[in-house]
mmCIF file of C-alpha atoms in Angstrom:
data_model
loop_
_atom_site.group_PDB
_atom_site.id
_atom_site.type_symbol
_atom_site.label_atom_id
_atom_site.label_comp_id
_atom_site.label_asym_id
_atom_site.label_seq_id
_atom_site.Cartn_x
_atom_site.Cartn_y
_atom_site.Cartn_z
ATOM 1 C CA MET S 1 0.000 0.000 0.000
ATOM 2 C CA ASN S 2 1.473 3.369 -0.976
ATOM 3 C CA GLU S 3 1.708 6.249 1.492
ATOM 4 C CA SER S 4 -1.197 8.271 0.082
ATOM 5 C CA ALA S 5 -3.496 5.237 0.068
ATOM 6 C CA GLU S 6 -2.518 4.416 3.650
ATOM 7 C CA LYS S 7 -3.342 7.943 4.728
ATOM 8 C CA HIS S 8 -6.718 7.681 2.988
ATOM 9 C CA VAL S 9 -7.576 4.420 4.753
ATOM 10 C CA ASN S 10 -6.551 5.764 8.153
ATOM 11 C CA HIS S 11 -8.385 9.078 7.840
ATOM 12 C CA VAL S 12 -11.475 9.585 9.994
ATOM 13 C CA ASN S 13 -14.085 12.105 8.939
ATOM 14 C CA ILE S 14 -15.027 14.551 11.679
ATOM 15 C CA ASP S 15 -18.520 16.024 11.387
ATOM 16 C CA GLU S 16 -17.904 19.776 11.379
ATOM 17 C CA THR S 17 -21.637 20.546 11.037
ATOM 18 C CA SER S 18 -22.852 18.754 14.154
ATOM 19 C CA ASP S 19 -24.746 20.759 16.748
ATOM 20 C CA VAL S 20 -22.633 19.041 19.397
ATOM 21 C CA PRO S 21 -19.100 20.469 19.577
ATOM 22 C CA ALA S 22 -16.383 17.917 18.969
ATOM 23 C CA VAL S 23 -14.145 19.579 21.568
ATOM 24 C CA SER S 24 -14.800 21.879 24.521
ATOM 25 C CA ILE S 25 -11.736 23.970 25.372
ATOM 26 C CA ILE S 26 -11.899 25.127 28.995
ATOM 27 C CA VAL S 27 -9.738 28.120 29.915
ATOM 28 C CA PRO S 28 -9.610 29.272 33.575
ATOM 29 C CA VAL S 29 -8.837 32.990 33.753
ATOM 30 C CA TYR S 30 -7.614 34.864 36.805
ATOM 31 C CA LYS S 31 -5.249 37.854 36.782
ATOM 32 C CA VAL S 32 -3.756 36.860 33.448
ATOM 33 C CA PRO S 33 -1.712 39.671 31.842
ATOM 34 C CA GLU S 34 -3.614 40.992 28.821
ATOM 35 C CA GLN S 35 -1.050 40.009 26.169
ATOM 36 C CA TYR S 36 -1.016 36.404 27.378
ATOM 37 C CA LEU S 37 -4.786 36.120 27.730
ATOM 38 C CA ARG S 38 -5.272 37.433 24.199
ATOM 39 C CA LYS S 39 -2.638 35.082 22.806
ATOM 40 C CA CYS S 40 -4.311 32.149 24.571
ATOM 41 C CA ALA S 41 -7.841 33.026 23.429
ATOM 42 C CA GLU S 42 -6.766 33.711 19.861
ATOM 43 C CA SER S 43 -4.843 30.435 19.650
ATOM 44 C CA CYS S 44 -8.048 28.611 20.628
ATOM 45 C CA ILE S 45 -10.188 30.568 18.168
ATOM 46 C CA ALA S 46 -7.677 29.904 15.360
ATOM 47 C CA GLN S 47 -8.064 26.111 15.574
ATOM 48 C CA THR S 48 -8.278 24.406 12.197
ATOM 49 C CA LEU S 49 -10.991 22.214 13.706
ATOM 50 C CA ARG S 50 -13.945 24.576 13.583
ATOM 51 C CA ASN S 51 -16.553 22.488 15.445
ATOM 52 C CA ILE S 52 -15.370 23.486 18.908
ATOM 53 C CA GLU S 53 -16.560 25.593 21.807
ATOM 54 C CA ILE S 54 -14.305 27.750 23.932
ATOM 55 C CA LEU S 55 -15.303 28.295 27.548
ATOM 56 C CA LEU S 56 -13.472 31.244 29.096
ATOM 57 C CA VAL S 57 -14.031 31.004 32.858
ATOM 58 C CA ASP S 58 -13.554 34.364 34.554
ATOM 59 C CA ASP S 59 -12.800 33.220 38.091
ATOM 60 C CA GLY S 60 -13.704 36.533 39.731
ATOM 61 C CA SER S 61 -10.636 38.254 38.293
ATOM 62 C CA PRO S 62 -10.467 41.814 39.718
ATOM 63 C CA ASP S 63 -8.882 43.308 36.588
ATOM 64 C CA GLN S 64 -9.928 43.592 32.931
ATOM 65 C CA CYS S 65 -9.808 39.849 32.260
ATOM 66 C CA GLY S 66 -13.603 39.487 32.368
ATOM 67 C CA SER S 67 -14.237 42.252 29.851
ATOM 68 C CA ILE S 68 -11.529 40.901 27.535
ATOM 69 C CA CYS S 69 -13.265 37.520 27.619
ATOM 70 C CA ASP S 70 -16.597 39.184 26.818
ATOM 71 C CA GLU S 71 -14.948 40.945 23.879
ATOM 72 C CA TYR S 72 -14.022 37.616 22.293
ATOM 73 C CA ALA S 73 -17.476 36.157 22.949
ATOM 74 C CA ALA S 74 -19.032 39.099 21.103
ATOM 75 C CA LYS S 75 -16.851 38.366 18.064
ATOM 76 C CA ASP S 76 -17.187 34.562 17.881
ATOM 77 C CA SER S 77 -20.330 32.588 18.728
ATOM 78 C CA ARG S 78 -18.211 29.568 19.684
ATOM 79 C CA VAL S 79 -16.814 31.489 22.658
ATOM 80 C CA ARG S 80 -18.807 31.428 25.872
ATOM 81 C CA VAL S 81 -17.851 33.290 29.040
ATOM 82 C CA ILE S 82 -18.608 32.126 32.554
ATOM 83 C CA HIS S 83 -18.313 34.827 35.214
ATOM 84 C CA LYS S 84 -18.081 33.441 38.740
ATOM 85 C CA GLU S 85 -16.823 34.286 42.190
ATOM 86 C CA ASN S 86 -13.182 33.471 42.794
ATOM 87 C CA GLY S 87 -12.786 29.853 43.823
ATOM 88 C CA GLY S 88 -9.366 28.885 42.512
ATOM 89 C CA LEU S 89 -8.094 26.912 39.552
ATOM 90 C CA CYS S 90 -9.974 23.687 40.361
ATOM 91 C CA SER S 91 -13.246 25.537 40.817
ATOM 92 C CA ALA S 92 -12.819 27.325 37.486
ATOM 93 C CA ARG S 93 -12.049 24.114 35.612
ATOM 94 C CA ASN S 94 -15.106 22.451 37.172
ATOM 95 C CA ALA S 95 -17.355 25.375 36.220
ATOM 96 C CA GLY S 96 -16.170 25.046 32.643
ATOM 97 C CA PHE S 97 -16.685 21.286 32.628
ATOM 98 C CA ALA S 98 -20.212 21.617 34.048
ATOM 99 C CA ALA S 99 -21.128 23.942 31.164
ATOM 100 C CA ALA S 100 -19.268 22.018 28.455
ATOM 101 C CA ARG S 101 -21.239 20.312 25.669
ATOM 102 C CA GLY S 102 -18.375 18.813 23.676
ATOM 103 C CA GLU S 103 -17.664 15.119 23.191
ATOM 104 C CA TRP S 104 -14.064 15.733 24.255
ATOM 105 C CA ILE S 105 -12.641 18.024 26.935
ATOM 106 C CA MET S 106 -9.418 20.017 26.727
ATOM 107 C CA PHE S 107 -8.009 22.201 29.524
ATOM 108 C CA VAL S 108 -5.805 25.163 28.591
ATOM 109 C CA ASP S 109 -4.384 27.537 31.205
ATOM 110 C CA GLY S 110 -5.092 31.204 30.584
ATOM 111 C CA ASP S 111 -1.480 32.285 30.060
ATOM 112 C CA ASP S 112 -0.537 29.372 27.785
ATOM 113 C CA TRP S 113 -1.309 28.860 24.105
ATOM 114 C CA ILE S 114 -1.822 26.004 21.647
ATOM 115 C CA ASP S 115 -0.870 25.308 18.053
ATOM 116 C CA ALA S 116 -3.581 25.982 15.484
ATOM 117 C CA ASP S 117 -3.905 22.315 14.516
ATOM 118 C CA MET S 118 -3.822 20.880 18.057
ATOM 119 C CA CYS S 119 -7.508 19.921 18.278
ATOM 120 C CA GLU S 120 -7.618 18.464 14.765
ATOM 121 C CA GLN S 121 -4.368 16.517 15.068
ATOM 122 C CA MET S 122 -5.356 15.046 18.441
ATOM 123 C CA LEU S 123 -9.036 14.381 17.728
ATOM 124 C CA GLU S 124 -8.613 12.470 14.458
ATOM 125 C CA PRO S 125 -6.398 9.655 15.846
ATOM 126 C CA GLY S 126 -8.339 9.681 19.121
ATOM 127 C CA VAL S 127 -11.558 8.911 17.248
ATOM 128 C CA ARG S 128 -9.856 6.479 14.865
ATOM 129 C CA GLU S 129 -8.246 4.461 17.674
ATOM 130 C CA ASN S 130 -11.340 4.827 19.904
ATOM 131 C CA VAL S 131 -9.284 5.755 22.988
ATOM 132 C CA ASP S 132 -10.355 7.406 26.225
ATOM 133 C CA LEU S 133 -7.486 9.875 26.338
ATOM 134 C CA VAL S 134 -5.098 11.605 23.930
ATOM 135 C CA MET S 135 -1.864 13.208 25.187
ATOM 136 C CA CYS S 136 0.653 15.359 23.348
ATOM 137 C CA GLY S 137 4.042 16.987 23.834
ATOM 138 C CA ILE S 138 4.679 20.311 25.568
ATOM 139 C CA THR S 139 7.064 23.186 24.916
ATOM 140 C CA ARG S 140 8.113 25.286 27.901
ATOM 141 C CA GLU S 141 8.333 28.943 26.901
ATOM 142 C CA TYR S 142 10.740 31.132 28.872
ATOM 143 C CA GLY S 143 10.237 34.369 26.960
ATOM 144 C CA HIS S 144 13.707 34.446 25.428
ATOM 145 C CA SER S 145 13.976 30.731 24.726
ATOM 146 C CA SER S 146 11.961 27.530 24.411
ATOM 147 C CA GLN S 147 12.542 23.984 25.591
ATOM 148 C CA GLU S 148 10.615 20.919 24.470
ATOM 149 C CA TYR S 149 9.752 18.522 27.279
ATOM 150 C CA LYS S 150 11.076 14.981 27.178
ATOM 151 C CA PHE S 151 8.594 12.199 27.844
ATOM 152 C CA TYR S 152 10.032 8.962 29.156
ATOM 153 C CA LEU S 153 7.330 6.735 27.737
ATOM 154 C CA ARG S 154 7.490 3.438 25.900
ATOM 155 C CA ASP S 155 8.053 3.947 22.185
ATOM 156 C CA TYR S 156 8.331 7.673 22.836
ATOM 157 C CA ALA S 157 10.308 8.130 19.632
ATOM 158 C CA ALA S 158 7.350 6.925 17.595
ATOM 159 C CA CYS S 159 5.050 9.635 16.261
ATOM 160 C CA LYS S 160 2.005 8.001 17.849
ATOM 161 C CA LYS S 161 1.697 5.275 20.472
ATOM 162 C CA VAL S 162 -1.512 3.609 21.668
ATOM 163 C CA TYR S 163 -1.615 2.161 25.195
ATOM 164 C CA THR S 164 -4.236 -0.425 26.157
ATOM 165 C CA GLY S 165 -5.026 -2.762 29.047
ATOM 166 C CA LYS S 166 -2.136 -3.236 31.463
ATOM 167 C CA GLU S 167 -0.151 -0.554 29.643
ATOM 168 C CA CYS S 168 -2.590 1.989 31.079
ATOM 169 C CA LYS S 169 -1.665 0.822 34.582
ATOM 170 C CA TRP S 170 1.961 1.405 33.657
ATOM 171 C CA LEU S 171 0.992 4.895 32.474
ATOM 172 C CA GLN S 172 -0.669 5.582 35.826
ATOM 173 C CA GLN S 173 2.616 4.704 37.508
ATOM 174 C CA GLN S 174 4.409 7.181 35.240
ATOM 175 C CA LEU S 175 2.298 9.970 36.722
ATOM 176 C CA LEU S 176 4.471 9.644 39.821
ATOM 177 C CA VAL S 177 7.702 9.693 37.813
ATOM 178 C CA TYR S 178 8.605 13.375 37.951
ATOM 179 C CA ASN S 179 10.486 13.513 34.637
ATOM 180 C CA CYS S 180 7.719 11.774 32.721
ATOM 181 C CA ASN S 181 5.783 15.070 32.460
ATOM 182 C CA ILE S 182 2.258 13.666 31.982
ATOM 183 C CA ALA S 183 0.800 14.542 35.408
ATOM 184 C CA VAL S 184 -0.929 17.734 34.255
ATOM 185 C CA ALA S 185 -4.512 18.558 33.311
ATOM 186 C CA TYR S 186 -3.539 20.421 30.134
ATOM 187 C CA SER S 187 -2.021 18.974 26.917
ATOM 188 C CA LYS S 188 -4.729 16.301 26.943
ATOM 189 C CA LEU S 189 -7.939 15.487 25.120
ATOM 190 C CA ILE S 190 -10.293 13.533 27.393
ATOM 191 C CA ARG S 191 -13.595 11.898 26.519
ATOM 192 C CA ARG S 192 -16.311 13.823 28.307
ATOM 193 C CA LYS S 193 -18.383 10.670 28.858
ATOM 194 C CA LEU S 194 -15.535 9.041 30.801
ATOM 195 C CA LEU S 195 -15.285 12.035 33.124
ATOM 196 C CA ALA S 196 -19.055 12.254 33.566
ATOM 197 C CA ASP S 197 -19.661 8.514 34.070
ATOM 198 C CA HIS S 198 -17.006 8.282 36.792
ATOM 199 C CA GLN S 199 -17.613 11.769 38.224
ATOM 200 C CA ILE S 200 -13.989 12.751 37.707
ATOM 201 C CA VAL S 201 -13.746 16.452 38.482
ATOM 202 C CA HIS S 202 -11.080 18.546 40.141
ATOM 203 C CA ASP S 203 -11.114 18.522 43.935
ATOM 204 C CA GLU S 204 -11.898 22.134 44.868
ATOM 205 C CA ALA S 205 -10.733 21.611 48.447
ATOM 206 C CA LEU S 206 -7.209 21.196 47.093
ATOM 207 C CA ARG S 207 -7.322 24.480 45.150
ATOM 208 C CA GLN S 208 -3.902 24.732 43.487
ATOM 209 C CA GLY S 209 -0.681 22.858 44.068
ATOM 210 C CA ALA S 210 -0.474 19.221 43.024
ATOM 211 C CA GLU S 211 -4.115 19.265 41.963
ATOM 212 C CA GLY S 212 -3.248 18.107 38.438
ATOM 213 C CA LEU S 213 -1.435 15.024 39.724
ATOM 214 C CA GLU S 214 -4.316 14.141 42.055
ATOM 215 C CA PHE S 215 -6.843 14.599 39.213
ATOM 216 C CA ASN S 216 -4.798 12.383 36.906
ATOM 217 C CA ILE S 217 -4.386 9.597 39.469
ATOM 218 C CA ARG S 218 -8.183 9.281 39.510
ATOM 219 C CA LEU S 219 -8.473 9.708 35.737
ATOM 220 C CA PHE S 220 -5.904 7.003 34.950
ATOM 221 C CA GLU S 221 -7.614 4.653 37.392
ATOM 222 C CA GLN S 222 -10.514 4.523 34.904
ATOM 223 C CA ILE S 223 -9.019 4.754 31.418
ATOM 224 C CA GLU S 224 -8.749 1.592 29.339
ATOM 225 C CA SER S 225 -6.888 3.102 26.397
ATOM 226 C CA ALA S 226 -4.728 6.144 25.710
ATOM 227 C CA LEU S 227 -2.755 7.650 22.865
ATOM 228 C CA PHE S 228 0.417 9.732 23.032
ATOM 229 C CA ILE S 229 1.339 11.972 20.089
ATOM 230 C CA ASN S 230 4.972 12.964 20.012
ATOM 231 C CA ARG S 231 4.390 16.550 18.916
ATOM 232 C CA PRO S 232 4.521 19.619 21.206
ATOM 233 C CA PHE S 233 1.171 21.212 20.382
ATOM 234 C CA TYR S 234 0.917 22.819 23.838
ATOM 235 C CA HIS S 235 2.988 25.848 24.918
ATOM 236 C CA TYR S 236 3.443 26.267 28.661
ATOM 237 C CA LEU S 237 4.546 29.755 29.703
ATOM 238 C CA TYR S 238 7.061 29.555 32.531
ATOM 239 C CA ASN S 239 6.435 32.223 35.162
ATOM 240 C CA GLU S 240 9.059 32.586 37.883
ATOM 241 C CA ASN S 241 6.466 34.388 40.029
ATOM 242 C CA SER S 242 3.883 31.604 39.801
ATOM 243 C CA ILE S 243 2.572 29.886 42.921
ATOM 244 C CA SER S 244 4.697 26.805 42.297
ATOM 245 C CA SER S 245 7.842 28.928 41.901
ATOM 246 C CA SER S 246 7.478 31.157 44.948
ATOM 247 C CA HIS S 247 7.010 31.025 48.709
ATOM 248 C CA SER S 248 3.501 30.692 50.095
ATOM 249 C CA GLU S 249 2.754 29.010 53.408
ATOM 250 C CA GLU S 250 -0.819 28.486 52.273
ATOM 251 C CA ASN S 251 0.203 26.818 49.040
ATOM 252 C CA HIS S 252 2.749 24.613 50.795
ATOM 253 C CA ARG S 253 -0.146 23.348 52.912
ATOM 254 C CA PHE S 254 -2.326 22.802 49.825
ATOM 255 C CA VAL S 255 0.404 20.727 48.167
ATOM 256 C CA ILE S 256 0.872 18.535 51.235
ATOM 257 C CA ARG S 257 -2.903 18.110 51.444
ATOM 258 C CA CYS S 258 -2.870 17.002 47.786
ATOM 259 C CA PHE S 259 -0.218 14.386 48.509
ATOM 260 C CA GLU S 260 -2.086 13.144 51.561
ATOM 261 C CA LYS S 261 -5.113 12.552 49.357
ATOM 262 C CA ILE S 262 -2.958 10.994 46.626
ATOM 263 C CA ARG S 263 -1.547 8.597 49.232
ATOM 264 C CA ASP S 264 -5.080 7.587 50.222
ATOM 265 C CA LEU S 265 -6.057 7.108 46.560
ATOM 266 C CA ILE S 266 -3.020 4.897 46.019
ATOM 267 C CA GLU S 267 -3.860 2.730 49.022
ATOM 268 C CA ALA S 268 -7.330 2.116 47.566
ATOM 269 C CA SER S 269 -6.122 1.681 43.972
ATOM 270 C CA SER S 270 -6.267 -1.578 42.044
ATOM 271 C CA ASN S 271 -2.803 -0.544 40.855
ATOM 272 C CA ARG S 272 -1.402 -0.078 44.365
ATOM 273 C CA ASP S 273 1.644 -2.308 43.947
ATOM 274 C CA ARG S 274 2.913 -0.250 41.032
ATOM 275 C CA LEU S 275 2.191 3.124 42.628
ATOM 276 C CA VAL S 276 3.437 2.748 46.194
ATOM 277 C CA PRO S 277 7.184 2.490 45.365
ATOM 278 C CA TRP S 278 7.050 5.795 43.484
ATOM 279 C CA PHE S 279 4.966 7.916 45.848
ATOM 280 C CA ASP S 280 7.793 8.978 48.173
ATOM 281 C CA ASN S 281 10.113 9.521 45.217
ATOM 282 C CA ARG S 282 7.617 11.983 43.696
ATOM 283 C CA LEU S 283 7.143 13.767 47.008
ATOM 284 C CA LEU S 284 10.917 14.292 47.289
ATOM 285 C CA TYR S 285 10.736 16.683 44.337
ATOM 286 C CA VAL S 286 8.141 18.725 46.199
ATOM 287 C CA ILE S 287 10.222 18.803 49.385
ATOM 288 C CA ILE S 288 13.270 19.970 47.415
ATOM 289 C CA THR S 289 11.324 22.605 45.469
ATOM 290 C CA THR S 290 9.692 23.873 48.675
ATOM 291 C CA ALA S 291 13.171 24.507 50.077
ATOM 292 C CA ILE S 292 14.848 26.122 47.072
ATOM 293 C CA SER S 293 11.957 27.915 45.342
ATOM 294 C CA GLY S 294 9.927 28.394 48.524
ATOM 295 C CA TYR S 295 11.393 29.047 51.949
ATOM 296 C CA PHE S 296 14.947 29.773 50.763
ATOM 297 C CA ASN S 297 13.935 31.667 47.638
ATOM 298 C CA PRO S 298 15.654 35.109 47.724
ATOM 299 C CA ASP S 299 12.244 36.642 46.953
ATOM 300 C CA ASN S 300 11.008 35.425 50.347
ATOM 301 C CA PRO S 301 11.404 38.617 52.402
ATOM 302 C CA ALA S 302 11.552 36.833 55.773
ATOM 303 C CA PRO S 303 14.859 36.921 57.674
ATOM 304 C CA PHE S 304 16.962 33.760 57.562
ATOM 305 C CA SER S 305 15.959 32.797 61.115
ATOM 306 C CA GLU S 306 12.278 32.755 60.095
ATOM 307 C CA LYS S 307 13.001 30.824 56.895
ATOM 308 C CA LYS S 308 14.891 28.227 58.904
ATOM 309 C CA LYS S 309 12.157 27.971 61.507
ATOM 310 C CA GLY S 310 9.400 27.667 58.886
ATOM 311 C CA TYR S 311 11.135 24.996 56.840
ATOM 312 C CA ALA S 312 12.162 23.046 59.935
ATOM 313 C CA ALA S 313 8.482 22.924 60.916
ATOM 314 C CA TYR S 314 7.574 21.848 57.379
ATOM 315 C CA LEU S 315 10.003 18.928 57.655
ATOM 316 C CA GLN S 316 8.307 17.699 60.843
ATOM 317 C CA GLN S 317 5.135 16.682 59.013
ATOM 318 C CA PRO S 318 4.774 12.871 59.100
ATOM 319 C CA ILE S 319 4.259 12.519 55.336
ATOM 320 C CA VAL S 320 7.429 14.559 54.709
ATOM 321 C CA GLN S 321 9.487 12.601 57.245
ATOM 322 C CA GLN S 322 8.408 9.341 55.634
ATOM 323 C CA ALA S 323 9.394 10.512 52.151
ATOM 324 C CA LEU S 324 12.836 11.618 53.349
ATOM 325 C CA LYS S 325 13.530 8.023 54.413
ATOM 326 C CA THR S 326 13.003 6.549 50.955
ATOM 327 C CA GLU S 327 15.908 4.971 49.125
ATOM 328 C CA ASN S 328 14.230 5.405 45.737
ATOM 329 C CA LEU S 329 16.189 8.340 44.311
ATOM 330 C CA ARG S 330 15.770 7.287 40.695
ATOM 331 C CA GLY S 331 15.482 10.245 38.339
ATOM 332 C CA LEU S 332 16.856 12.843 40.756
ATOM 333 C CA SER S 333 19.532 14.974 39.129
ATOM 334 C CA ARG S 334 22.921 15.501 40.758
ATOM 335 C CA GLN S 335 21.877 18.995 41.843
ATOM 336 C CA ARG S 336 18.680 17.730 43.457
ATOM 337 C CA ARG S 337 20.575 14.943 45.235
ATOM 338 C CA ILE S 338 22.891 17.587 46.727
ATOM 339 C CA VAL S 339 19.885 19.598 47.928
ATOM 340 C CA LEU S 340 18.327 16.448 49.364
ATOM 341 C CA PHE S 341 21.561 15.680 51.252
ATOM 342 C CA LEU S 342 21.496 19.201 52.732
ATOM 343 C CA ILE S 343 17.836 18.801 53.721
ATOM 344 C CA ARG S 344 18.406 15.448 55.389
ATOM 345 C CA HIS S 345 21.289 16.932 57.394
ATOM 346 C CA ARG S 346 19.443 20.187 58.163
ATOM 347 C CA GLN S 347 22.102 22.355 56.490
ATOM 348 C CA PHE S 348 19.903 25.432 56.235
ATOM 349 C CA ARG S 349 22.677 27.960 55.479
ATOM 350 C CA ALA S 350 23.762 25.888 52.506
ATOM 351 C CA LEU S 351 20.141 25.615 51.365
ATOM 352 C CA ASP S 352 19.882 29.400 51.523
ATOM 353 C CA ALA S 353 22.930 29.646 49.230
ATOM 354 C CA MET S 354 21.431 27.069 46.858
ATOM 355 C CA GLY S 355 18.240 29.114 46.723
ATOM 356 C CA ARG S 356 20.186 32.190 45.622
ATOM 357 C CA ALA S 357 22.074 30.152 43.017
ATOM 358 C CA ARG S 358 18.857 28.716 41.615
ATOM 359 C CA LYS S 359 17.320 32.183 41.391
ATOM 360 C CA TRP S 360 20.293 33.407 39.353
ATOM 361 C CA GLN S 361 20.055 30.348 37.116
ATOM 362 C CA LYS S 362 16.376 30.965 36.344
ATOM 363 C CA GLU S 363 16.960 34.639 35.546
ATOM 364 C CA HIS S 364 19.581 33.695 32.956
ATOM 365 C CA LEU S 365 17.625 31.000 31.105
#
């Protein structure tokens, strides 16, 4: 069979005239700088797949975000705006999902953007292979440079890879492998029916932190098939002032709460034996990041004595103490292993120096 004939056989026709959108793109919006919000919205509107709906969820943003969203809705009937009281990222995603009519769901963060053919290129093989979930690559955008994520998946080098049966249990395990990069809500196309049938929504009590990982643990508990496309359709904008890259006592608590729930989910999972050995390993990354980008971040205005006191208290939490005992250090870079050594030996002055070094490194990416 020649190449053109093969393409013809494999092609799946997508009904662009259906009253039911093929894809619902859900975009939570809160205090997004105007240039990024516009770039995000316009990248969704520019999709080559026309039978979509775009749900811009204004999560009580106190600036002009709401009116900018309304502006796009006035120009394109496929854009709908949901104005709601501020409830956090999980609440905004859930509000969008509750209003969504599409057969597939896609989450896009308000300061990110997507390639024009993302929906079309992900939907066509998803329908053809009849999978529950389609994943794609991600490019991290730093402003002055870009970096494509690496995905340590089976047959990653292949353009497309379908996972079925027990392979999906292996994929669920990879959620806990930090460098695998699939434990996010975005860069995915998810069948709406799967989410609705199993009542898989974001846990609003967790707000923001490791909420994407927790959501995916529950999602991958139910999927029976998945497809990974080795193309970086999704563009993640790195923000050094984001919640995950700065110090916030409240957010540190949210993240720990997420991991406590993840631990409980793992204990009840049919895939427990695969997941347990990786839980503490994944939490180590959080503990390290909380030190370097949190407490000992130079942007934390507290004096060193307060930083030391706060992080020492953080380390006393039972779930943190348990993770620090793990011998599973697979995947940790040399730099992270050094930080972990300093944490285990309570070398807070050295951690403070590492925090300053990391800050300099980020500013010169």
